[in-house]
């Protein structure tokens, strides 16, 4: 292996090939659930250098783990503990290559931090709408490799829908220049979407052309108390028909989720009294703030009159909007304060969500008495973060060790029964690989494995992840 | 082969396996450029029957050509003239399986005619936005297999973006149930998008779950005369920033294209005097007709004041809207009246279109003096139908025979030089297969061929098309 290290040093320069010292920033995942050991951490500065690394590793059958901001939640971007895998960090490739305002596109290196991509678009009066909690450190390449979701999927789609073209280094170390600023291109198989969401197992995304949108004239937020999940779903339908594409966010928060926020962060404002469910609505308007406010007021009045909503508050200004979003974003942090929990990032047809929640809550309470269900998420996309917290006063670590498998089985069985997905936006990685192998249709798994063998016959790309 | 025919008859019933009589409706394409001969025409009535046909053919290595409404423009859905391929028509599978209004989805058989899908959505007050000239006879399965585009891509995307899940019969005759009403599902490789746009070469789409949208409260159309293609692109940017997602259509029509319409269909109204370019704008509004009209008036006033537009007309009612669209849709028919022509369905970054048109017009005029350029298309998507018509008075048939290859080379060279695509929305089929092999990157072609071999090692699915 010394020969490989020498070759990597010759290709990238001594200081971009790390083999000792504290490499935990690369070897440990964000949740601290996985800690691996890399043969080397390499930091190429260009697509050609990525290709050189891959070619050198492929020649020796050495596995490569691509990594962006290392903010993934499923253990997909850290090496295993064998010490045989090369960790390839894209973070030095962080250049905005070009922005074409008349075509509403920009082309960026894969290692660009998401927030920088957003800012580069905003500097031209445009919007790159992908937005998620880790945006200050996650990279666009990682967002695409994991098909990230976030808070504006309802209107703008997942990372997949925001990408027009890719540059990829193949498992053979070739460069596919699939960068493209085209809205329509029917020249063969959709390789772009095959790489998007493949979690680094088919090649390494090194660049991307992204879709931009005109920045809205106004963005406005409201909170609404709703009595039941059925009412939340009805409110979604009403809001979609009234606001059309102006409805850019529709989040739901269960009573327990918000109570944990108020418990652990008591200084945060409480715009509304406690309610079984609280909905956060976000509206983006091409016209004006006054226009958006008028639509929100009319919508919420109708919802109030028809009993869907018992109370509501429209943000008066940006600060209040941020405060409303801050409540929503504080839920995972409050959960962490409360102790370890079992996370389920699931999606369902929106129409099935009330029955799923009622049935699964009951099944979990029956099997695990006293268990606390912290339920929140992107209801507009059918995506719940349906998290299971230990009963009050019980050791969270003990509870997880003893009951995690049982809780997962109850939740995932119910998800599958309702036509849902066991991974809505976080991906598979190492965490859900075995679950996927059991639950995905054998026909689909067969095709996925055939594609993996066809494109990466040596199995050097992110081994042990996803498949 | 008699054994195969017997097996097909046993599986589908005698009357759904056609081997003689006039089969030209299946064997000849819509443009009458290809006329093949099928071993048999089979019309399965269910997914299980499709699977039985494919399994029977695959066991014998017999090629299968899937066909929907047979409205494709690239010779992708008719058999070759060998008499050895089975033509599999999906048209008997035309059932709307279910519609879930609360989830904004519907699930349909692949053989459903597009217009019936639109109507089933409209009956529930919802919109299925895919819309194109052949909608009265094309099928949703064909739309997905070719990733159809049409007139509302600017807002709603191509067929690809309107599909959440697929049911597919694999080349081995297995059924993949990938039907799904989920907006987010990150459980492995994106098989759905691999089949979409694969033109029947990887499997047969038998069903699909489609995205629905709330029907807009008002749809309104306007025409605007613009002096240059640069001004048309600037008007697009202005309209996008003013109307946001309310801008659902932005079509451009060259002076010659509209003059052919008026020559051959003199009864059609002429809302605006002749102009180098005429733009058709379509706006969809969630609020009201009055609101949409106010936005259109303000937009066009600004455009007029800044010199982007010299004249404009807003439709006063639905009839006038239809008349405006009718002008646009009559261009291909007027061209057909004028005589055969060389069609180019190309896309470019919107920002490159003015330079592309100026440069390519000049290059064609220099090489083929007197040639007439009928240029129109979906400017909002960067998609031009850039068609080359013989010089006035010259035999169109002679011109095509002698100069088609030369014209294609000039156009496609320019397209590639500007980062464009040689097939924006029509696909590759038989027509552009060789062109694709020459112009697509070898790395991309290598991956496409590897995937084809992996999923269809016997090469029974739509042989000779696309790859």
PDB file of C-alpha atoms in Angstrom, chain A residues 100-104 146-151 153 155 158 160-161 168 170 174-177 180-199 201-202 211 214-215 233 236-237 240-246 286-287 291 295 347-352 378 380-383 419-428 436 440-441 443-452 454-455 466-467, chain B residues 100-104 146-151 153 155 158 160-161 168 170 174-177 180-199 201-202 211 214-215 233 236-237 240-246 286-287 291 295 347-352 378 380-383 419-428 436 440-441 443-452 454-455 466-467:
ATOM      1  CA  UNK A 100     -25.893  32.093 -16.266  1.00  0.00           C
ATOM      2  CA  UNK A 101     -28.725  34.377 -15.152  1.00  0.00           C
ATOM      3  CA  UNK A 102     -30.465  34.381 -18.545  1.00  0.00           C
ATOM      4  CA  UNK A 103     -30.559  30.576 -18.440  1.00  0.00           C
ATOM      5  CA  UNK A 104     -31.370  30.452 -14.711  1.00  0.00           C
ATOM      6  CA  UNK A 146     -27.974  11.515  -1.209  1.00  0.00           C
ATOM      7  CA  UNK A 147     -30.807  13.329  -3.046  1.00  0.00           C
ATOM      8  CA  UNK A 148     -31.362  15.642  -0.092  1.00  0.00           C
ATOM      9  CA  UNK A 149     -34.812  16.985   0.663  1.00  0.00           C
ATOM     10  CA  UNK A 150     -35.380  19.726   3.202  1.00  0.00           C
ATOM     11  CA  UNK A 151     -37.992  22.373   3.730  1.00  0.00           C
ATOM     12  CA  UNK A 153     -39.553  20.223  -1.516  1.00  0.00           C
ATOM     13  CA  UNK A 155     -42.697  23.585  -4.274  1.00  0.00           C
ATOM     14  CA  UNK A 158     -35.700  17.331  -3.919  1.00  0.00           C
ATOM     15  CA  UNK A 160     -32.787  15.667  -7.878  1.00  0.00           C
ATOM     16  CA  UNK A 161     -35.304  18.116  -9.310  1.00  0.00           C
ATOM     17  CA  UNK A 168     -18.822  12.453 -12.530  1.00  0.00           C
ATOM     18  CA  UNK A 170     -16.476   6.856 -12.918  1.00  0.00           C
ATOM     19  CA  UNK A 174     -12.784   8.345 -16.361  1.00  0.00           C
ATOM     20  CA  UNK A 175     -14.523  11.721 -16.360  1.00  0.00           C
ATOM     21  CA  UNK A 176     -18.093  11.942 -17.614  1.00  0.00           C
ATOM     22  CA  UNK A 177     -18.848  15.529 -18.529  1.00  0.00           C
ATOM     23  CA  UNK A 180     -25.669  20.727 -19.009  1.00  0.00           C
ATOM     24  CA  UNK A 181     -27.873  23.752 -18.684  1.00  0.00           C
ATOM     25  CA  UNK A 182     -30.726  22.151 -20.622  1.00  0.00           C
ATOM     26  CA  UNK A 183     -34.333  21.796 -19.445  1.00  0.00           C
ATOM     27  CA  UNK A 184     -34.994  19.206 -22.115  1.00  0.00           C
ATOM     28  CA  UNK A 185     -32.576  16.577 -23.344  1.00  0.00           C
ATOM     29  CA  UNK A 186     -33.854  13.218 -24.529  1.00  0.00           C
ATOM     30  CA  UNK A 187     -30.636  11.668 -25.782  1.00  0.00           C
ATOM     31  CA  UNK A 188     -30.501   8.350 -24.039  1.00  0.00           C
ATOM     32  CA  UNK A 189     -30.648   6.900 -20.559  1.00  0.00           C
ATOM     33  CA  UNK A 190     -30.960   9.257 -17.640  1.00  0.00           C
ATOM     34  CA  UNK A 191     -27.484   8.819 -16.183  1.00  0.00           C
ATOM     35  CA  UNK A 192     -27.827  12.021 -14.177  1.00  0.00           C
ATOM     36  CA  UNK A 193     -30.654  10.681 -12.054  1.00  0.00           C
ATOM     37  CA  UNK A 194     -28.903   7.347 -11.690  1.00  0.00           C
ATOM     38  CA  UNK A 195     -25.949   9.039  -9.969  1.00  0.00           C
ATOM     39  CA  UNK A 196     -28.197  11.314  -7.930  1.00  0.00           C
ATOM     40  CA  UNK A 197     -29.130   9.355  -4.823  1.00  0.00           C
ATOM     41  CA  UNK A 198     -26.592   6.580  -5.464  1.00  0.00           C
ATOM     42  CA  UNK A 199     -24.630   7.592  -2.335  1.00  0.00           C
ATOM     43  CA  UNK A 201     -21.588   3.758  -4.924  1.00  0.00           C
ATOM     44  CA  UNK A 202     -21.502   4.294  -8.708  1.00  0.00           C
ATOM     45  CA  UNK A 211     -31.531  25.210 -11.593  1.00  0.00           C
ATOM     46  CA  UNK A 214     -36.368  34.141  -9.563  1.00  0.00           C
ATOM     47  CA  UNK A 215     -36.143  35.270  -5.942  1.00  0.00           C
ATOM     48  CA  UNK A 233     -54.130  17.096   5.773  1.00  0.00           C
ATOM     49  CA  UNK A 236     -52.796  21.236   3.218  1.00  0.00           C
ATOM     50  CA  UNK A 237     -55.307  20.592   0.432  1.00  0.00           C
ATOM     51  CA  UNK A 240     -52.583  24.144  -2.111  1.00  0.00           C
ATOM     52  CA  UNK A 241     -55.757  25.046  -3.922  1.00  0.00           C
ATOM     53  CA  UNK A 242     -55.710  28.648  -2.634  1.00  0.00           C
ATOM     54  CA  UNK A 243     -52.002  29.410  -2.940  1.00  0.00           C
ATOM     55  CA  UNK A 244     -51.014  27.037  -5.739  1.00  0.00           C
ATOM     56  CA  UNK A 245     -47.221  27.079  -6.157  1.00  0.00           C
ATOM     57  CA  UNK A 246     -47.078  29.985  -3.695  1.00  0.00           C
ATOM     58  CA  UNK A 286     -43.904  36.886  -6.798  1.00  0.00           C
ATOM     59  CA  UNK A 287     -45.853  40.116  -6.200  1.00  0.00           C
ATOM     60  CA  UNK A 291     -50.449  40.391  -1.549  1.00  0.00           C
ATOM     61  CA  UNK A 295     -53.883  35.460   0.696  1.00  0.00           C
ATOM     62  CA  UNK A 347     -42.579   8.979   3.875  1.00  0.00           C
ATOM     63  CA  UNK A 348     -46.151   8.017   3.112  1.00  0.00           C
ATOM     64  CA  UNK A 349     -48.881   9.045   0.735  1.00  0.00           C
ATOM     65  CA  UNK A 350     -50.221  12.182   2.431  1.00  0.00           C
ATOM     66  CA  UNK A 351     -53.689  10.663   2.427  1.00  0.00           C
ATOM     67  CA  UNK A 352     -52.467   7.725   4.563  1.00  0.00           C
ATOM     68  CA  UNK A 378     -42.552  17.922   6.094  1.00  0.00           C
ATOM     69  CA  UNK A 380     -46.595  18.639   2.501  1.00  0.00           C
ATOM     70  CA  UNK A 381     -44.206  16.010   1.126  1.00  0.00           C
ATOM     71  CA  UNK A 382     -45.639  13.134   3.148  1.00  0.00           C
ATOM     72  CA  UNK A 383     -42.342  13.024   5.067  1.00  0.00           C
ATOM     73  CA  UNK A 419     -47.175   2.079   0.701  1.00  0.00           C
ATOM     74  CA  UNK A 420     -44.495   4.219   2.302  1.00  0.00           C
ATOM     75  CA  UNK A 421     -40.711   4.436   2.302  1.00  0.00           C
ATOM     76  CA  UNK A 422     -38.297   3.573   5.098  1.00  0.00           C
ATOM     77  CA  UNK A 423     -35.973   6.351   3.987  1.00  0.00           C
ATOM     78  CA  UNK A 424     -37.586   9.521   2.732  1.00  0.00           C
ATOM     79  CA  UNK A 425     -34.659  11.894   2.536  1.00  0.00           C
ATOM     80  CA  UNK A 426     -31.683  10.590   4.539  1.00  0.00           C
ATOM     81  CA  UNK A 427     -30.745   7.664   2.323  1.00  0.00           C
ATOM     82  CA  UNK A 428     -29.575   4.142   3.170  1.00  0.00           C
ATOM     83  CA  UNK A 436     -33.328  -2.338   2.562  1.00  0.00           C
ATOM     84  CA  UNK A 440     -37.127  -3.713  -1.099  1.00  0.00           C
ATOM     85  CA  UNK A 441     -38.702  -5.801  -3.832  1.00  0.00           C
ATOM     86  CA  UNK A 443     -36.949  -7.439  -8.654  1.00  0.00           C
ATOM     87  CA  UNK A 444     -35.800  -3.910  -7.808  1.00  0.00           C
ATOM     88  CA  UNK A 445     -32.834  -5.186  -5.784  1.00  0.00           C
ATOM     89  CA  UNK A 446     -31.869  -7.447  -8.677  1.00  0.00           C
ATOM     90  CA  UNK A 447     -31.831  -4.513 -11.091  1.00  0.00           C
ATOM     91  CA  UNK A 448     -29.888  -2.336  -8.633  1.00  0.00           C
ATOM     92  CA  UNK A 449     -27.248  -5.035  -8.181  1.00  0.00           C
ATOM     93  CA  UNK A 450     -26.995  -5.591 -11.933  1.00  0.00           C
ATOM     94  CA  UNK A 451     -26.410  -1.864 -12.448  1.00  0.00           C
ATOM     95  CA  UNK A 452     -23.807  -1.768  -9.680  1.00  0.00           C
ATOM     96  CA  UNK A 454     -22.169  -3.146 -14.699  1.00  0.00           C
ATOM     97  CA  UNK A 455     -20.757   0.239 -13.706  1.00  0.00           C
ATOM     98  CA  UNK A 466     -26.511   1.065   0.179  1.00  0.00           C
ATOM     99  CA  UNK A 467     -26.216  -2.409  -1.391  1.00  0.00           C
TER     100      UNK A 467
ATOM    101  CA  UNK B 100     -56.074   9.913  -4.546  1.00  0.00           C
ATOM    102  CA  UNK B 101     -57.088  13.572  -4.318  1.00  0.00           C
ATOM    103  CA  UNK B 102     -55.672  14.054  -0.819  1.00  0.00           C
ATOM    104  CA  UNK B 103     -52.303  12.816  -2.064  1.00  0.00           C
ATOM    105  CA  UNK B 104     -52.585  14.618  -5.426  1.00  0.00           C
ATOM    106  CA  UNK B 146     -40.019   8.922 -24.459  1.00  0.00           C
ATOM    107  CA  UNK B 147     -40.048  11.514 -21.629  1.00  0.00           C
ATOM    108  CA  UNK B 148     -42.427  13.741 -23.563  1.00  0.00           C
ATOM    109  CA  UNK B 149     -42.280  17.498 -23.182  1.00  0.00           C
ATOM    110  CA  UNK B 150     -44.950  19.757 -24.605  1.00  0.00           C
ATOM    111  CA  UNK B 151     -46.268  23.176 -23.770  1.00  0.00           C
ATOM    112  CA  UNK B 153     -42.679  22.174 -19.220  1.00  0.00           C
ATOM    113  CA  UNK B 155     -43.753  25.318 -15.024  1.00  0.00           C
ATOM    114  CA  UNK B 158     -41.300  16.994 -18.617  1.00  0.00           C
ATOM    115  CA  UNK B 160     -40.297  12.616 -16.016  1.00  0.00           C
ATOM    116  CA  UNK B 161     -41.098  15.289 -13.437  1.00  0.00           C
ATOM    117  CA  UNK B 168     -42.537  -2.261 -15.412  1.00  0.00           C
ATOM    118  CA  UNK B 170     -38.519  -6.471 -17.226  1.00  0.00           C
ATOM    119  CA  UNK B 174     -40.727 -10.231 -14.296  1.00  0.00           C
ATOM    120  CA  UNK B 175     -42.977  -7.493 -12.925  1.00  0.00           C
ATOM    121  CA  UNK B 176     -41.390  -4.638 -10.990  1.00  0.00           C
ATOM    122  CA  UNK B 177     -44.046  -2.962  -8.882  1.00  0.00           C
ATOM    123  CA  UNK B 180     -45.600   4.786  -5.524  1.00  0.00           C
ATOM    124  CA  UNK B 181     -47.393   7.915  -4.451  1.00  0.00           C
ATOM    125  CA  UNK B 182     -44.373   9.254  -2.578  1.00  0.00           C
ATOM    126  CA  UNK B 183     -42.748  12.663  -3.083  1.00  0.00           C
ATOM    127  CA  UNK B 184     -39.649  11.505  -1.243  1.00  0.00           C
ATOM    128  CA  UNK B 185     -38.139   8.054  -1.383  1.00  0.00           C
ATOM    129  CA  UNK B 186     -34.398   7.598  -1.042  1.00  0.00           C
ATOM    130  CA  UNK B 187     -34.167   3.831  -0.983  1.00  0.00           C
ATOM    131  CA  UNK B 188     -31.632   3.041  -3.649  1.00  0.00           C
ATOM    132  CA  UNK B 189     -30.966   3.703  -7.315  1.00  0.00           C
ATOM    133  CA  UNK B 190     -33.496   5.726  -9.243  1.00  0.00           C
ATOM    134  CA  UNK B 191     -34.890   2.949 -11.409  1.00  0.00           C
ATOM    135  CA  UNK B 192     -37.964   5.014 -12.238  1.00  0.00           C
ATOM    136  CA  UNK B 193     -35.984   7.668 -14.069  1.00  0.00           C
ATOM    137  CA  UNK B 194     -33.884   5.041 -15.772  1.00  0.00           C
ATOM    138  CA  UNK B 195     -36.974   3.562 -17.437  1.00  0.00           C
ATOM    139  CA  UNK B 196     -38.423   6.987 -18.204  1.00  0.00           C
ATOM    140  CA  UNK B 197     -36.904   8.071 -21.505  1.00  0.00           C
ATOM    141  CA  UNK B 198     -35.430   4.633 -22.264  1.00  0.00           C
ATOM    142  CA  UNK B 199     -37.768   4.221 -25.247  1.00  0.00           C
ATOM    143  CA  UNK B 201     -35.192  -0.636 -24.612  1.00  0.00           C
ATOM    144  CA  UNK B 202     -34.945  -1.673 -20.950  1.00  0.00           C
ATOM    145  CA  UNK B 211     -48.520  13.823  -9.897  1.00  0.00           C
ATOM    146  CA  UNK B 214     -54.718  21.935  -8.106  1.00  0.00           C
ATOM    147  CA  UNK B 215     -56.521  23.248 -11.189  1.00  0.00           C
ATOM    148  CA  UNK B 233     -35.097  36.150 -24.078  1.00  0.00           C
ATOM    149  CA  UNK B 236     -38.809  35.679 -20.717  1.00  0.00           C
ATOM    150  CA  UNK B 237     -36.637  36.807 -17.810  1.00  0.00           C
ATOM    151  CA  UNK B 240     -40.417  34.908 -14.919  1.00  0.00           C
ATOM    152  CA  UNK B 241     -39.489  37.495 -12.325  1.00  0.00           C
ATOM    153  CA  UNK B 242     -42.946  39.136 -12.425  1.00  0.00           C
ATOM    154  CA  UNK B 243     -45.147  36.038 -12.649  1.00  0.00           C
ATOM    155  CA  UNK B 244     -42.928  33.444 -10.960  1.00  0.00           C
ATOM    156  CA  UNK B 245     -44.510  30.003 -11.302  1.00  0.00           C
ATOM    157  CA  UNK B 246     -47.616  31.682 -12.756  1.00  0.00           C
ATOM    158  CA  UNK B 286     -54.456  30.409  -8.369  1.00  0.00           C
ATOM    159  CA  UNK B 287     -56.589  33.465  -7.579  1.00  0.00           C
ATOM    160  CA  UNK B 291     -55.774  39.048 -10.920  1.00  0.00           C
ATOM    161  CA  UNK B 295     -50.401  40.974 -13.816  1.00  0.00           C
ATOM    162  CA  UNK B 347     -32.523  22.441 -27.074  1.00  0.00           C
ATOM    163  CA  UNK B 348     -29.985  25.010 -25.957  1.00  0.00           C
ATOM    164  CA  UNK B 349     -29.250  27.056 -22.871  1.00  0.00           C
ATOM    165  CA  UNK B 350     -31.782  29.892 -23.244  1.00  0.00           C
ATOM    166  CA  UNK B 351     -28.959  32.407 -23.018  1.00  0.00           C
ATOM    167  CA  UNK B 352     -27.308  30.915 -26.135  1.00  0.00           C
ATOM    168  CA  UNK B 378     -40.841  26.323 -26.433  1.00  0.00           C
ATOM    169  CA  UNK B 380     -39.049  29.047 -22.058  1.00  0.00           C
ATOM    170  CA  UNK B 381     -37.487  25.564 -22.059  1.00  0.00           C
ATOM    171  CA  UNK B 382     -34.725  26.417 -24.542  1.00  0.00           C
ATOM    172  CA  UNK B 383     -36.402  24.048 -27.002  1.00  0.00           C
ATOM    173  CA  UNK B 419     -23.846  23.049 -25.328  1.00  0.00           C
ATOM    174  CA  UNK B 420     -27.189  21.940 -26.690  1.00  0.00           C
ATOM    175  CA  UNK B 421     -28.998  18.675 -27.370  1.00  0.00           C
ATOM    176  CA  UNK B 422     -29.839  17.087 -30.721  1.00  0.00           C
ATOM    177  CA  UNK B 423     -33.053  15.695 -29.286  1.00  0.00           C
ATOM    178  CA  UNK B 424     -34.920  17.870 -26.840  1.00  0.00           C
ATOM    179  CA  UNK B 425     -38.238  16.086 -26.515  1.00  0.00           C
ATOM    180  CA  UNK B 426     -38.767  13.607 -29.364  1.00  0.00           C
ATOM    181  CA  UNK B 427     -36.128  11.055 -28.378  1.00  0.00           C
ATOM    182  CA  UNK B 428     -33.698   9.018 -30.478  1.00  0.00           C
ATOM    183  CA  UNK B 436     -26.267   9.811 -31.129  1.00  0.00           C
ATOM    184  CA  UNK B 440     -22.695  11.545 -27.386  1.00  0.00           C
ATOM    185  CA  UNK B 441     -19.634  11.354 -25.162  1.00  0.00           C
ATOM    186  CA  UNK B 443     -17.989   7.741 -21.521  1.00  0.00           C
ATOM    187  CA  UNK B 444     -21.762   8.267 -21.461  1.00  0.00           C
ATOM    188  CA  UNK B 445     -22.300   5.804 -24.318  1.00  0.00           C
ATOM    189  CA  UNK B 446     -20.146   3.263 -22.512  1.00  0.00           C
ATOM    190  CA  UNK B 447     -22.270   3.541 -19.376  1.00  0.00           C
ATOM    191  CA  UNK B 448     -25.511   3.368 -21.378  1.00  0.00           C
ATOM    192  CA  UNK B 449     -24.356   0.208 -23.148  1.00  0.00           C
ATOM    193  CA  UNK B 450     -23.235  -1.356 -19.877  1.00  0.00           C
ATOM    194  CA  UNK B 451     -26.661  -0.708 -18.372  1.00  0.00           C
ATOM    195  CA  UNK B 452     -28.415  -2.113 -21.435  1.00  0.00           C
ATOM    196  CA  UNK B 454     -26.898  -5.588 -17.504  1.00  0.00           C
ATOM    197  CA  UNK B 455     -30.687  -5.318 -17.678  1.00  0.00           C
ATOM    198  CA  UNK B 466     -31.724   4.285 -29.213  1.00  0.00           C
ATOM    199  CA  UNK B 467     -28.458   2.318 -28.865  1.00  0.00           C
TER     200      UNK B 467
END
